[in-house]
Amino acid sequence: MQKISSYGYRRIGMTVAEQFDKNIGGNFTGGFFAAQKLYNIPGVNSLLLTDEAGLRMKTAKAKQSFQRWLEKTKPDAVLTADPCIPALLRELGYRIPQDIAVAGTGIDVPVDAGIDQHSEAIGRMAVEMLVSQINLNERGEPEDPSRILIESRWRDGKSLPVRKKS
């Protein structure tokens, strides 16, 4: 959100599949609202929780909900975790990035700008953890679970060009 704002976008929206966000403990929606407060980002516009299955199946209800959100909030940039959003924008007649710039939260969103979550590094770390557990003859859920974070990085792309750096 901070990077998108620094690129000159003033009406930033976010879309994420509601069930996906619930499955990960509200991390996307929490990050969206936290970014507004922590970085004092002007123009953070609106969050839309989508019905991903409806968007994938292109149901009229899901498309209408998305179109109403676009018409109401008029975002100039959208950050999305939903891989269906770029195609749906085009289907609704929007040009990326001329009408709405788009950034993705991972490689499954088919745009070139957004967050690089370093999937290969995550995979390597998962294999290392599994090998360690096998070598230590550990079975089942650990008594003291831990988390390892592989930091993400921003990647520039044509789907969200710099308007002006602030």
PDB file of C-alpha atoms in Angstrom:
ATOM      1  CA  MET A   1       0.000   0.000   0.000  1.00  0.00           C
ATOM      2  CA  GLN A   2       2.825   2.359   0.877  1.00  0.00           C
ATOM      3  CA  LYS A   3       4.622   1.660  -2.414  1.00  0.00           C
ATOM      4  CA  ILE A   4       1.448   2.153  -4.479  1.00  0.00           C
ATOM      5  CA  SER A   5       0.784   5.458  -2.735  1.00  0.00           C
ATOM      6  CA  SER A   6       4.376   6.592  -3.277  1.00  0.00           C
ATOM      7  CA  TYR A   7       3.900   5.936  -7.016  1.00  0.00           C
ATOM      8  CA  GLY A   8       1.241   8.646  -7.127  1.00  0.00           C
ATOM      9  CA  TYR A   9      -2.009   6.677  -6.835  1.00  0.00           C
ATOM     10  CA  ARG A  10      -4.651   8.412  -4.724  1.00  0.00           C
ATOM     11  CA  ARG A  11      -7.682   6.105  -4.753  1.00  0.00           C
ATOM     12  CA  ILE A  12      -6.266   2.735  -3.773  1.00  0.00           C
ATOM     13  CA  GLY A  13      -8.592  -0.217  -3.397  1.00  0.00           C
ATOM     14  CA  MET A  14      -7.997  -3.823  -2.435  1.00  0.00           C
ATOM     15  CA  THR A  15      -9.825  -7.006  -3.304  1.00  0.00           C
ATOM     16  CA  VAL A  16      -9.372 -10.349  -1.612  1.00  0.00           C
ATOM     17  CA  ALA A  17     -11.488 -13.483  -1.516  1.00  0.00           C
ATOM     18  CA  GLU A  18     -13.357 -13.470   1.777  1.00  0.00           C
ATOM     19  CA  GLN A  19     -12.824 -17.162   2.543  1.00  0.00           C
ATOM     20  CA  PHE A  20      -9.118 -16.970   1.686  1.00  0.00           C
ATOM     21  CA  ASP A  21      -8.660 -14.017   4.046  1.00  0.00           C
ATOM     22  CA  LYS A  22     -10.501 -15.897   6.807  1.00  0.00           C
ATOM     23  CA  ASN A  23      -8.268 -18.945   6.247  1.00  0.00           C
ATOM     24  CA  ILE A  24      -5.141 -16.867   6.865  1.00  0.00           C
ATOM     25  CA  GLY A  25      -6.482 -15.103   9.938  1.00  0.00           C
ATOM     26  CA  GLY A  26      -7.449 -11.833   8.262  1.00  0.00           C
ATOM     27  CA  ASN A  27      -3.868 -11.023   7.311  1.00  0.00           C
ATOM     28  CA  PHE A  28      -4.765  -9.216   4.090  1.00  0.00           C
ATOM     29  CA  THR A  29      -7.636  -7.164   5.487  1.00  0.00           C
ATOM     30  CA  GLY A  30      -5.658  -6.436   8.641  1.00  0.00           C
ATOM     31  CA  GLY A  31      -2.682  -5.297   6.594  1.00  0.00           C
ATOM     32  CA  PHE A  32      -4.882  -3.084   4.442  1.00  0.00           C
ATOM     33  CA  PHE A  33      -6.316  -1.206   7.410  1.00  0.00           C
ATOM     34  CA  ALA A  34      -3.029  -1.160   9.316  1.00  0.00           C
ATOM     35  CA  ALA A  35      -1.253   0.403   6.320  1.00  0.00           C
ATOM     36  CA  GLN A  36      -3.759   3.264   6.349  1.00  0.00           C
ATOM     37  CA  LYS A  37      -2.959   4.070   9.966  1.00  0.00           C
ATOM     38  CA  LEU A  38       0.724   3.178  10.215  1.00  0.00           C
ATOM     39  CA  TYR A  39       1.860   4.944   7.064  1.00  0.00           C
ATOM     40  CA  ASN A  40      -0.797   7.672   7.021  1.00  0.00           C
ATOM     41  CA  ILE A  41      -1.594   6.853   3.412  1.00  0.00           C
ATOM     42  CA  PRO A  42      -3.975   9.388   1.903  1.00  0.00           C
ATOM     43  CA  GLY A  43      -6.551   8.025  -0.464  1.00  0.00           C
ATOM     44  CA  VAL A  44      -6.700   4.425   0.698  1.00  0.00           C
ATOM     45  CA  ASN A  45     -10.099   3.896  -0.645  1.00  0.00           C
ATOM     46  CA  SER A  46     -11.962   0.705  -0.105  1.00  0.00           C
ATOM     47  CA  LEU A  47     -11.702  -3.006   0.568  1.00  0.00           C
ATOM     48  CA  LEU A  48     -13.862  -5.507  -1.290  1.00  0.00           C
ATOM     49  CA  LEU A  49     -14.181  -9.032   0.047  1.00  0.00           C
ATOM     50  CA  THR A  50     -15.041 -11.158  -2.969  1.00  0.00           C
ATOM     51  CA  ASP A  51     -16.703 -14.477  -3.590  1.00  0.00           C
ATOM     52  CA  GLU A  52     -13.749 -16.094  -5.378  1.00  0.00           C
ATOM     53  CA  ALA A  53     -15.755 -19.103  -6.521  1.00  0.00           C
ATOM     54  CA  GLY A  54     -18.374 -16.762  -7.967  1.00  0.00           C
ATOM     55  CA  LEU A  55     -15.725 -14.758  -9.807  1.00  0.00           C
ATOM     56  CA  ARG A  56     -14.063 -17.886 -11.184  1.00  0.00           C
ATOM     57  CA  MET A  57     -17.397 -19.181 -12.410  1.00  0.00           C
ATOM     58  CA  LYS A  58     -18.227 -15.669 -13.618  1.00  0.00           C
ATOM     59  CA  THR A  59     -21.591 -15.591 -11.871  1.00  0.00           C
ATOM     60  CA  ALA A  60     -23.710 -12.518 -12.556  1.00  0.00           C
ATOM     61  CA  LYS A  61     -23.986 -11.754  -8.822  1.00  0.00           C
ATOM     62  CA  ALA A  62     -20.194 -11.740  -8.269  1.00  0.00           C
ATOM     63  CA  LYS A  63     -19.573  -9.629 -11.373  1.00  0.00           C
ATOM     64  CA  GLN A  64     -22.295  -7.131 -10.420  1.00  0.00           C
ATOM     65  CA  SER A  65     -20.903  -6.804  -6.908  1.00  0.00           C
ATOM     66  CA  PHE A  66     -17.441  -6.082  -8.295  1.00  0.00           C
ATOM     67  CA  GLN A  67     -18.775  -3.624 -10.870  1.00  0.00           C
ATOM     68  CA  ARG A  68     -20.816  -1.748  -8.224  1.00  0.00           C
ATOM     69  CA  TRP A  69     -17.710  -1.492  -6.046  1.00  0.00           C
ATOM     70  CA  LEU A  70     -15.696  -0.074  -8.972  1.00  0.00           C
ATOM     71  CA  GLU A  71     -18.404   2.466  -9.840  1.00  0.00           C
ATOM     72  CA  LYS A  72     -18.836   3.541  -6.211  1.00  0.00           C
ATOM     73  CA  THR A  73     -15.165   3.805  -5.205  1.00  0.00           C
ATOM     74  CA  LYS A  74     -13.553   4.657  -8.585  1.00  0.00           C
ATOM     75  CA  PRO A  75     -10.118   3.278  -7.660  1.00  0.00           C
ATOM     76  CA  ASP A  76      -7.119   4.378  -9.715  1.00  0.00           C
ATOM     77  CA  ALA A  77      -5.148   1.382  -8.391  1.00  0.00           C
ATOM     78  CA  VAL A  78      -6.145  -2.012  -7.021  1.00  0.00           C
ATOM     79  CA  LEU A  79      -4.058  -4.392  -4.944  1.00  0.00           C
ATOM     80  CA  THR A  80      -5.501  -7.875  -5.233  1.00  0.00           C
ATOM     81  CA  ALA A  81      -4.955 -11.368  -3.929  1.00  0.00           C
ATOM     82  CA  ASP A  82      -7.623 -12.666  -6.304  1.00  0.00           C
ATOM     83  CA  PRO A  83      -6.287 -14.091  -9.592  1.00  0.00           C
ATOM     84  CA  CYS A  84      -9.625 -13.448 -11.347  1.00  0.00           C
ATOM     85  CA  ILE A  85      -9.569  -9.664 -10.944  1.00  0.00           C
ATOM     86  CA  PRO A  86      -7.363  -8.616 -13.911  1.00  0.00           C
ATOM     87  CA  ALA A  87      -9.438 -10.631 -16.405  1.00  0.00           C
ATOM     88  CA  LEU A  88     -12.682  -9.378 -14.888  1.00  0.00           C
ATOM     89  CA  LEU A  89     -11.516  -5.764 -15.123  1.00  0.00           C
ATOM     90  CA  ARG A  90     -10.781  -6.265 -18.828  1.00  0.00           C
ATOM     91  CA  GLU A  91     -14.106  -8.019 -19.340  1.00  0.00           C
ATOM     92  CA  LEU A  92     -15.864  -5.002 -17.805  1.00  0.00           C
ATOM     93  CA  GLY A  93     -14.070  -2.704 -20.270  1.00  0.00           C
ATOM     94  CA  TYR A  94     -11.270  -1.356 -18.073  1.00  0.00           C
ATOM     95  CA  ARG A  95      -7.744  -1.068 -19.448  1.00  0.00           C
ATOM     96  CA  ILE A  96      -4.796  -1.993 -17.215  1.00  0.00           C
ATOM     97  CA  PRO A  97      -3.015   0.327 -16.321  1.00  0.00           C
ATOM     98  CA  GLN A  98      -4.600   3.189 -18.307  1.00  0.00           C
ATOM     99  CA  ASP A  99      -7.943   3.082 -16.437  1.00  0.00           C
ATOM    100  CA  ILE A 100      -6.975   1.145 -13.315  1.00  0.00           C
ATOM    101  CA  ALA A 101      -3.489   0.054 -12.307  1.00  0.00           C
ATOM    102  CA  VAL A 102      -3.256  -3.404 -10.729  1.00  0.00           C
ATOM    103  CA  ALA A 103      -0.741  -5.039  -8.400  1.00  0.00           C
ATOM    104  CA  GLY A 104      -0.884  -8.614  -7.147  1.00  0.00           C
ATOM    105  CA  THR A 105      -0.048 -10.062  -3.763  1.00  0.00           C
ATOM    106  CA  GLY A 106       1.671 -13.110  -5.264  1.00  0.00           C
ATOM    107  CA  ILE A 107       2.584 -14.940  -8.447  1.00  0.00           C
ATOM    108  CA  ASP A 108      -0.900 -16.422  -8.860  1.00  0.00           C
ATOM    109  CA  VAL A 109      -2.290 -12.980  -9.776  1.00  0.00           C
ATOM    110  CA  PRO A 110      -1.566 -12.559 -13.517  1.00  0.00           C
ATOM    111  CA  VAL A 111      -0.008  -9.077 -13.477  1.00  0.00           C
ATOM    112  CA  ASP A 112       3.652  -8.117 -13.395  1.00  0.00           C
ATOM    113  CA  ALA A 113       3.614  -5.550 -10.563  1.00  0.00           C
ATOM    114  CA  GLY A 114       3.156  -6.347  -6.907  1.00  0.00           C
ATOM    115  CA  ILE A 115       4.543  -8.504  -4.164  1.00  0.00           C
ATOM    116  CA  ASP A 116       7.156 -11.167  -4.797  1.00  0.00           C
ATOM    117  CA  GLN A 117       6.658 -13.659  -1.981  1.00  0.00           C
ATOM    118  CA  HIS A 118       9.775 -15.643  -2.954  1.00  0.00           C
ATOM    119  CA  SER A 119       7.957 -18.928  -3.515  1.00  0.00           C
ATOM    120  CA  GLU A 120      11.160 -20.841  -4.239  1.00  0.00           C
ATOM    121  CA  ALA A 121      12.741 -19.695  -0.957  1.00  0.00           C
ATOM    122  CA  ILE A 122       9.573 -20.704   0.891  1.00  0.00           C
ATOM    123  CA  GLY A 123       9.725 -24.137  -0.745  1.00  0.00           C
ATOM    124  CA  ARG A 124      13.421 -24.567   0.126  1.00  0.00           C
ATOM    125  CA  MET A 125      12.735 -23.627   3.751  1.00  0.00           C
ATOM    126  CA  ALA A 126       9.801 -26.064   3.955  1.00  0.00           C
ATOM    127  CA  VAL A 127      12.005 -28.901   2.654  1.00  0.00           C
ATOM    128  CA  GLU A 128      14.764 -27.978   5.134  1.00  0.00           C
ATOM    129  CA  MET A 129      12.278 -28.069   8.010  1.00  0.00           C
ATOM    130  CA  LEU A 130      10.879 -31.428   6.877  1.00  0.00           C
ATOM    131  CA  VAL A 131      14.369 -32.955   6.504  1.00  0.00           C
ATOM    132  CA  SER A 132      15.271 -31.656   9.971  1.00  0.00           C
ATOM    133  CA  GLN A 133      12.146 -33.226  11.485  1.00  0.00           C
ATOM    134  CA  ILE A 134      12.890 -36.555   9.777  1.00  0.00           C
ATOM    135  CA  ASN A 135      16.525 -36.503  10.963  1.00  0.00           C
ATOM    136  CA  LEU A 136      15.420 -35.731  14.519  1.00  0.00           C
ATOM    137  CA  ASN A 137      12.712 -38.430  14.343  1.00  0.00           C
ATOM    138  CA  GLU A 138      10.059 -35.837  15.209  1.00  0.00           C
ATOM    139  CA  ARG A 139       6.478 -36.905  14.612  1.00  0.00           C
ATOM    140  CA  GLY A 140       3.167 -35.106  14.836  1.00  0.00           C
ATOM    141  CA  GLU A 141       2.456 -31.552  15.823  1.00  0.00           C
ATOM    142  CA  PRO A 142       5.313 -29.880  17.718  1.00  0.00           C
ATOM    143  CA  GLU A 143       4.793 -29.034  21.362  1.00  0.00           C
ATOM    144  CA  ASP A 144       6.033 -25.498  20.720  1.00  0.00           C
ATOM    145  CA  PRO A 145       5.059 -24.562  17.147  1.00  0.00           C
ATOM    146  CA  SER A 146       7.104 -21.881  15.420  1.00  0.00           C
ATOM    147  CA  ARG A 147       6.857 -19.792  12.283  1.00  0.00           C
ATOM    148  CA  ILE A 148       9.510 -18.815   9.810  1.00  0.00           C
ATOM    149  CA  LEU A 149       9.027 -15.700   7.718  1.00  0.00           C
ATOM    150  CA  ILE A 150      10.508 -15.291   4.275  1.00  0.00           C
ATOM    151  CA  GLU A 151      10.344 -11.547   3.620  1.00  0.00           C
ATOM    152  CA  SER A 152       8.525 -10.432   0.498  1.00  0.00           C
ATOM    153  CA  ARG A 153       9.753  -7.726  -1.853  1.00  0.00           C
ATOM    154  CA  TRP A 154       8.025  -5.319  -4.186  1.00  0.00           C
ATOM    155  CA  ARG A 155       8.417  -5.912  -7.916  1.00  0.00           C
ATOM    156  CA  ASP A 156       7.790  -3.137 -10.399  1.00  0.00           C
ATOM    157  CA  GLY A 157       5.811  -3.851 -13.532  1.00  0.00           C
ATOM    158  CA  LYS A 158       3.812  -2.354 -16.369  1.00  0.00           C
ATOM    159  CA  SER A 159       0.477  -3.109 -14.697  1.00  0.00           C
ATOM    160  CA  LEU A 160       1.227  -0.441 -12.046  1.00  0.00           C
ATOM    161  CA  PRO A 161       3.551   2.199 -13.478  1.00  0.00           C
ATOM    162  CA  VAL A 162       4.967   5.065 -11.451  1.00  0.00           C
ATOM    163  CA  ARG A 163       2.807   8.165 -11.881  1.00  0.00           C
ATOM    164  CA  LYS A 164       5.016  10.302  -9.728  1.00  0.00           C
ATOM    165  CA  LYS A 165       7.242   9.478  -6.810  1.00  0.00           C
ATOM    166  CA  SER A 166       6.455  11.490  -3.704  1.00  0.00           C
TER     167      SER A 166
END
